[in-house]
Amino acid sequence: MGDQESNGCPLFIGGNWTGAAGAATEPVFNPSDGSVIARTPMCGASEVDDAVRAATEALPGWSATPVVDRARILFRYVHLLESHFEELSRLVTREHGKTLEEARGSVRRGIEVVEFACGAPTLLMGDALEEIASGIDCDTIRQPVGVCAGITPFNFPAMVPMWMYPIAIVCGNTFVLKPSEKVPLTAIRLVELLQEAGLPPGVMNLVHGGVDVVNALCTHPGIDAVSFVGSSPVARHVYQTATAHGKRVQAAGGAKNYMVILPDADPDFTVDALIGSVYGCAGERCMAGSVAVTVDDAAGRVLPPLREALDGMKVGPTDRDPGADMGPVVTRQHLDKVHGYIASGLSDGASLYRDGRGVEVPETPDGFYLGPTIFDEASTNMKIVREEIFGPVLSVIRTDSLDEGIEACNQSGFGNAAVLFTGDGKAARTFRNRVSAGMVGINVGVPAPMAFFPFSGWNGSFFGDLHIQGKEGFAFYTRQKVTMSRWA
């Protein structure tokens, strides 16, 4: 890896691994036992400037590289990612706390984006039409935007970075990645493998840090486009700051995803889907279902078996217990934040149907654990319903009709996902057409799209025009050039 400091979190600039001399550091925890496993350097504008300079110098040669050659590097990268699949999955589990099964699923979804990006020779094709007027032909081509930056969150250390840089670089751009300071180790390994695949120096660069680095990336005159995934307040800040500095921006924010349950929904199927959606990844994902809107008597049919199933769920250290069904949240600070939301729900008058605060994990008592939690009889004016908790907490709202359920969904300022559980096709059609969310699930608890579809958040869940993933991803990382030709 070359020169790096003992903190285990080097920077990658211009094809070289280097330490951040003199930078303050933040601890990286193993959430399962609370131990510190690395320290992330809190870099600043100087390191960002170095990375952008390297990316700028690499841009002319890389953008002129034939697209088939760029794609071949990604084909080799896919092979390396598959060869190191289990290593990457265990790394995600160690620094984030997901179960190994969840980590494997997230790495798989990231690799699928790289596989999709390998289709660049087809996906970058333009359009042409002859004789648009007498003797005049017209065609379009797609060219790279330039130097691109990616700012990624803690909850998917492998998947979310791979939403961005594979498509960006195969389009002929160069890239600067800033992973979350809470989970830098997976990103480092991803870049190591990309280097091993044969990517030229300067095409991919890696910096670490917090808000200072984010602001430096958003304002640097050498950066042309910024991709962001994180909370909605920060997404809005990134969008406003970067666009004010002339950059193209896609900023995916947080969510409050509603799941409407009709009386005809199959209880067993619905309970299984709720467990996966609400408590998968300990609720730390922007596609987690966090509000169940029950219609008529659906609550009485679903909540008792849901609580019984959760009573049998094992919460434990995911890095050493393959039988753990749910792991910890990412840090002690975040655990305290989620506890604060539970206290808020109680003070606002919601009924605590299942309290996960008393969960015990004797083998790792210093881990950041919270058991599955349910609030019943919540309402749309409560903080636990309005704000993103990002933890294993479900709030239940009781309504009398599908119309009321849709109205409850649409009162949210977010718009990532909305889900309906039903066997009624007419109800499903009504829900899909009227609900104000960019990703809709019909009997699908986590309607996260595959790599070839856009991650299509709406409202306060997304800031920008072109979404991450799919053809919109290719459109975001390219600019169209239209040529009209006439020859005497």
GROMACS .gro file of N, CA, C and O in nm, residues 4 20 43 127 158 190 200 236 278 326 361 375 383 445 451:
model
   60
    4GLN      N    1   0.193   0.482   0.483
    4GLN     CA    2   0.070   0.516   0.552
    4GLN      C    3   0.097   0.524   0.701
    4GLN      O    4   0.191   0.468   0.752
   20ALA      N    5  -0.182   1.139   0.630
   20ALA     CA    6  -0.221   1.279   0.645
   20ALA      C    7  -0.146   1.335   0.765
   20ALA      O    8  -0.195   1.334   0.877
   43CYS      N    9  -0.890   1.547   0.749
   43CYS     CA   10  -0.816   1.629   0.653
   43CYS      C   11  -0.888   1.762   0.630
   43CYS      O   12  -0.996   1.788   0.684
  127ASP      N   13  -2.731   0.960  -3.044
  127ASP     CA   14  -2.837   0.949  -3.145
  127ASP      C   15  -2.794   1.022  -3.272
  127ASP      O   16  -2.712   1.114  -3.267
  158ALA      N   17  -1.967  -0.017   0.143
  158ALA     CA   18  -1.926  -0.066   0.011
  158ALA      C   19  -2.025  -0.026  -0.097
  158ALA      O   20  -1.987   0.024  -0.203
  190LEU      N   21  -1.166  -0.106  -0.130
  190LEU     CA   22  -1.224  -0.095  -0.264
  190LEU      C   23  -1.128  -0.023  -0.359
  190LEU      O   24  -1.114  -0.062  -0.476
  200PRO      N   25  -0.537   0.382  -1.418
  200PRO     CA   26  -0.420   0.472  -1.422
  200PRO      C   27  -0.418   0.566  -1.301
  200PRO      O   28  -0.522   0.600  -1.245
  236ARG      N   29  -2.931   1.882   0.152
  236ARG     CA   30  -2.975   2.015   0.109
  236ARG      C   31  -2.857   2.112   0.109
  236ARG      O   32  -2.840   2.192   0.015
  278VAL      N   33  -3.803  -0.300   0.860
  278VAL     CA   34  -3.784  -0.212   0.975
  278VAL      C   35  -3.653  -0.240   1.048
  278VAL      O   36  -3.581  -0.148   1.087
  326MET      N   37  -2.981  -0.947   1.442
  326MET     CA   38  -2.966  -0.804   1.427
  326MET      C   39  -2.845  -0.759   1.508
  326MET      O   40  -2.819  -0.811   1.617
  361VAL      N   41  -2.656  -0.807   2.592
  361VAL     CA   42  -2.562  -0.889   2.514
  361VAL      C   43  -2.442  -0.914   2.605
  361VAL      O   44  -2.343  -0.840   2.602
  375PHE      N   45  -4.371   0.147   1.861
  375PHE     CA   46  -4.470   0.239   1.918
  375PHE      C   47  -4.605   0.216   1.849
  375PHE      O   48  -4.613   0.212   1.726
  383LYS      N   49  -4.288   1.361   1.679
  383LYS     CA   50  -4.151   1.366   1.630
  383LYS      C   51  -4.106   1.230   1.577
  383LYS      O   52  -4.034   1.222   1.476
  445GLY      N   53  -4.128  -0.503   0.092
  445GLY     CA   54  -4.100  -0.418   0.207
  445GLY      C   55  -3.989  -0.317   0.186
  445GLY      O   56  -3.989  -0.210   0.244
  451ALA      N   57  -2.950  -0.211  -1.004
  451ALA     CA   58  -2.852  -0.116  -1.055
  451ALA      C   59  -2.894  -0.049  -1.185
  451ALA      O   60  -2.852   0.064  -1.213
   0.00000   0.00000   0.00000
